[in-house]
Coordinates of C-alpha atoms in Angstrom, one line a residue:
X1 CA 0.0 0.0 0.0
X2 CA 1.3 3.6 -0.9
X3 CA 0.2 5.9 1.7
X4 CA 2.4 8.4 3.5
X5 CA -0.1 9.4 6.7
X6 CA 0.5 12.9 8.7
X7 CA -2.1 12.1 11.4
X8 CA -2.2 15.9 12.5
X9 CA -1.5 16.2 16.4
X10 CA -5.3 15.8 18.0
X11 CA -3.9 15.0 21.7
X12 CA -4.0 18.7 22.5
X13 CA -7.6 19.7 20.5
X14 CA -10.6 20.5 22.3
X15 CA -13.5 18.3 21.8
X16 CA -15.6 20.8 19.8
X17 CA -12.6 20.4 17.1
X18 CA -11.2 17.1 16.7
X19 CA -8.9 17.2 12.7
X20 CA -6.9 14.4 11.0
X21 CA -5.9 14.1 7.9
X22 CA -3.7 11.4 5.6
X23 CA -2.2 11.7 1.7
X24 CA -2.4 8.5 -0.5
X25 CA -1.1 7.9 -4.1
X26 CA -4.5 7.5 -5.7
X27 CA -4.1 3.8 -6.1
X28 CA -7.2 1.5 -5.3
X29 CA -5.5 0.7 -2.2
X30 CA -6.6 3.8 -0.4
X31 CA -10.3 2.8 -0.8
X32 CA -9.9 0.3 2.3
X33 CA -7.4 2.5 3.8
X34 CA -9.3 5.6 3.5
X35 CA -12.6 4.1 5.3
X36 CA -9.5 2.6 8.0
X37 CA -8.2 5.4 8.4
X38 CA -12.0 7.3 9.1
X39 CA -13.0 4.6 12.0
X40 CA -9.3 4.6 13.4
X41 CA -10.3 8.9 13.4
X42 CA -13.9 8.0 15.0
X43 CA -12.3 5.5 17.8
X44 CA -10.5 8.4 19.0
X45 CA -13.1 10.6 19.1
X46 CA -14.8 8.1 21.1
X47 CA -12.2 8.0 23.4
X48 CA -12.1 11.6 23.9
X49 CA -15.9 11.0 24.7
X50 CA -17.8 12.2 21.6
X51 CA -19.8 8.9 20.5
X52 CA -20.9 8.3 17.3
X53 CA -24.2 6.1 16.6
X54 CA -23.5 3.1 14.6
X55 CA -25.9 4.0 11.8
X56 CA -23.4 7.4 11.3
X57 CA -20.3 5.6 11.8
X58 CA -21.5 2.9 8.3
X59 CA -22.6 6.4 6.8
X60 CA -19.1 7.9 7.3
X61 CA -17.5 5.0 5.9
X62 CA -19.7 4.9 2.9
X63 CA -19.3 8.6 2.0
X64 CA -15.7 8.3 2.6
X65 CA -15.5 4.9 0.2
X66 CA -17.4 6.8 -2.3
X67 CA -15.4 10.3 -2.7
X68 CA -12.2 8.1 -2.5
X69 CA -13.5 5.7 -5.1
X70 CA -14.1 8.5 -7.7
X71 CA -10.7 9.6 -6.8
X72 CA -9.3 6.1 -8.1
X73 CA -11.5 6.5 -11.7
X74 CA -11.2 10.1 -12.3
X75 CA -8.2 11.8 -10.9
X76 CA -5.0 11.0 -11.7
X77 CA -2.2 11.1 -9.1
X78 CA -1.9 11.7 -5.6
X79 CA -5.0 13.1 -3.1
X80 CA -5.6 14.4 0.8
X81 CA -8.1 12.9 2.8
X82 CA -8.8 15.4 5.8
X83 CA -11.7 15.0 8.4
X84 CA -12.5 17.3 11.2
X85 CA -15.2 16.9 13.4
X86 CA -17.2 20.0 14.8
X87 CA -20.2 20.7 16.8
X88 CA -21.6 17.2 16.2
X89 CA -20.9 17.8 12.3
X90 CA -18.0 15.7 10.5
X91 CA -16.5 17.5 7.8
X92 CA -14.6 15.0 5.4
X93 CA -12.5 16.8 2.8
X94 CA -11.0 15.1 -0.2
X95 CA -8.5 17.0 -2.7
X96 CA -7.6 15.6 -5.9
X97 CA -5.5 16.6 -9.2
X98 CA -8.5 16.7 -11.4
X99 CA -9.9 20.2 -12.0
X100 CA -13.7 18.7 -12.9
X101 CA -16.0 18.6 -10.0
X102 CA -18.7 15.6 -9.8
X103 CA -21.6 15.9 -10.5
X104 CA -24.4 13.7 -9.7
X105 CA -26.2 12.0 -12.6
X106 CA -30.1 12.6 -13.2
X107 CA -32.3 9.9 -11.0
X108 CA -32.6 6.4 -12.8
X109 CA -33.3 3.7 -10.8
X110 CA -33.1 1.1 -13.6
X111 CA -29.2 2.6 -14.0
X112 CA -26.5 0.0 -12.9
X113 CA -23.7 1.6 -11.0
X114 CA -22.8 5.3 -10.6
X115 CA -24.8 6.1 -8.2
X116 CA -22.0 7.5 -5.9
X117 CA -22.8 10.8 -6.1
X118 CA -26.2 10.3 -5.5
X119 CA -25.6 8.4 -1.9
X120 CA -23.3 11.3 -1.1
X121 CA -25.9 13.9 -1.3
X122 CA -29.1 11.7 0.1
X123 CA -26.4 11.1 3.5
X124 CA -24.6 14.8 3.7
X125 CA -25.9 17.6 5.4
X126 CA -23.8 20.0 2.9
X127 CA -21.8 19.0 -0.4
X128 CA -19.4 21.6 -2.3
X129 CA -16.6 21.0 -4.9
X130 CA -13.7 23.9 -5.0
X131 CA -11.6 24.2 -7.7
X132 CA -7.6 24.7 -6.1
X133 CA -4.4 25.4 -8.5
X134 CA -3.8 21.7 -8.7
X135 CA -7.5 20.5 -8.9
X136 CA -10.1 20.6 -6.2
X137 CA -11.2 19.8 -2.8
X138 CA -14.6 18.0 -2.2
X139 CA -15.7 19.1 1.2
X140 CA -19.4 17.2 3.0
X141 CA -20.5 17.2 6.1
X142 CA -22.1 14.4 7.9
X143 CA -24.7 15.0 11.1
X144 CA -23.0 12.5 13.6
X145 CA -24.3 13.6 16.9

C-alpha cells in the first residue's frame, strides 16, 4: 500500500474540534485505507468522549469509500483525505489533481452503477466541490451527533 499518513496532532484539541488528515497515491488501495483510516479517526473521538451512533459511523464509511472511489477512476495522481469533526458535524474533505467537479447523474433507478454521487448527497448535510491550483477539494458534512 502507498500511503504516507501525517495524522495531524489531536492530543492537544478540544473536543468541539477534533482534525486528522492522511495523503495516498491514488491507487485502489486507499479505498480500504481511506474508510480505516475514518474509523481509526472516530475511535479516537470516542475515546475523547464524543460517540458516534453506529448507523453514522457505516454512513461515514460509505461517503468516505465513495469520494475516495471517484478519486481512483477520475483523478489521476496523488490526493488528501482530511476529516475534522465540529459541533456534532463531520466534515470529510477530499483534494484531488482533477480540476472537474462531480456531479451527480439525473435519477434512474433502472441505471447499474454510478450512483456514488447520488448516496453522497441523500447522506450529507452539505456537499461543495472547490476548484484549487492543482484541482479541487470535495468538502461534505455528515450530522454525527
Amino acid at each position: 500500500m502507498t500511503q504516507s499518513a501525517r495524522k495531524e496532532d489531536r492530543s492537544t484539541a478540544p473536543l468541539s474540534a477534533l482534525r486528522a488528515g492522511t495523503a495516498y497515491a491514488g491507487d485502489p488501495s486507499m479505498i480500504p485505507a481511506a474508510r480505516d483510516f475514518a474509523d481509526a479517526f472516530l475511535d479516537d473521538a470516542a475515546a475523547r468522549g464524543v460517540q458516534v451512533a453506529r448507523r453514522q459511523r457505516d454512513a461515514v464509511r460509505l461517503v468516505v469509500s465513495e469520494l475516495v472511489t471517484n478519486v481512483v477512476r477520475h483523478a489521476p495522481g496523488p490526493c488528501r483525505l482530511g476529516l475534522r469533526l465540529r459541533d456534532g458535524t463531520l466534515e470529510v474533505s477530499v483534494t484531488d489533481t482533477s480540476p472537474s467537479t462531480p456531479a451527480p447523474l439525473p435519477r434512474d433507478p433502472s441505471r447499474i452503477g454510478q450512483h456514488g454521487l447520488e448516496i453522497v448527497h441523500a447522506l450529507c448535510v452539505a456537499v461543495e466541490e472547490e476548484r484549487t491550483p492543482a484541482g479541487k477539494t470535495v468538502r461534505v458534512c455528515i450530522a454525527v451527533t
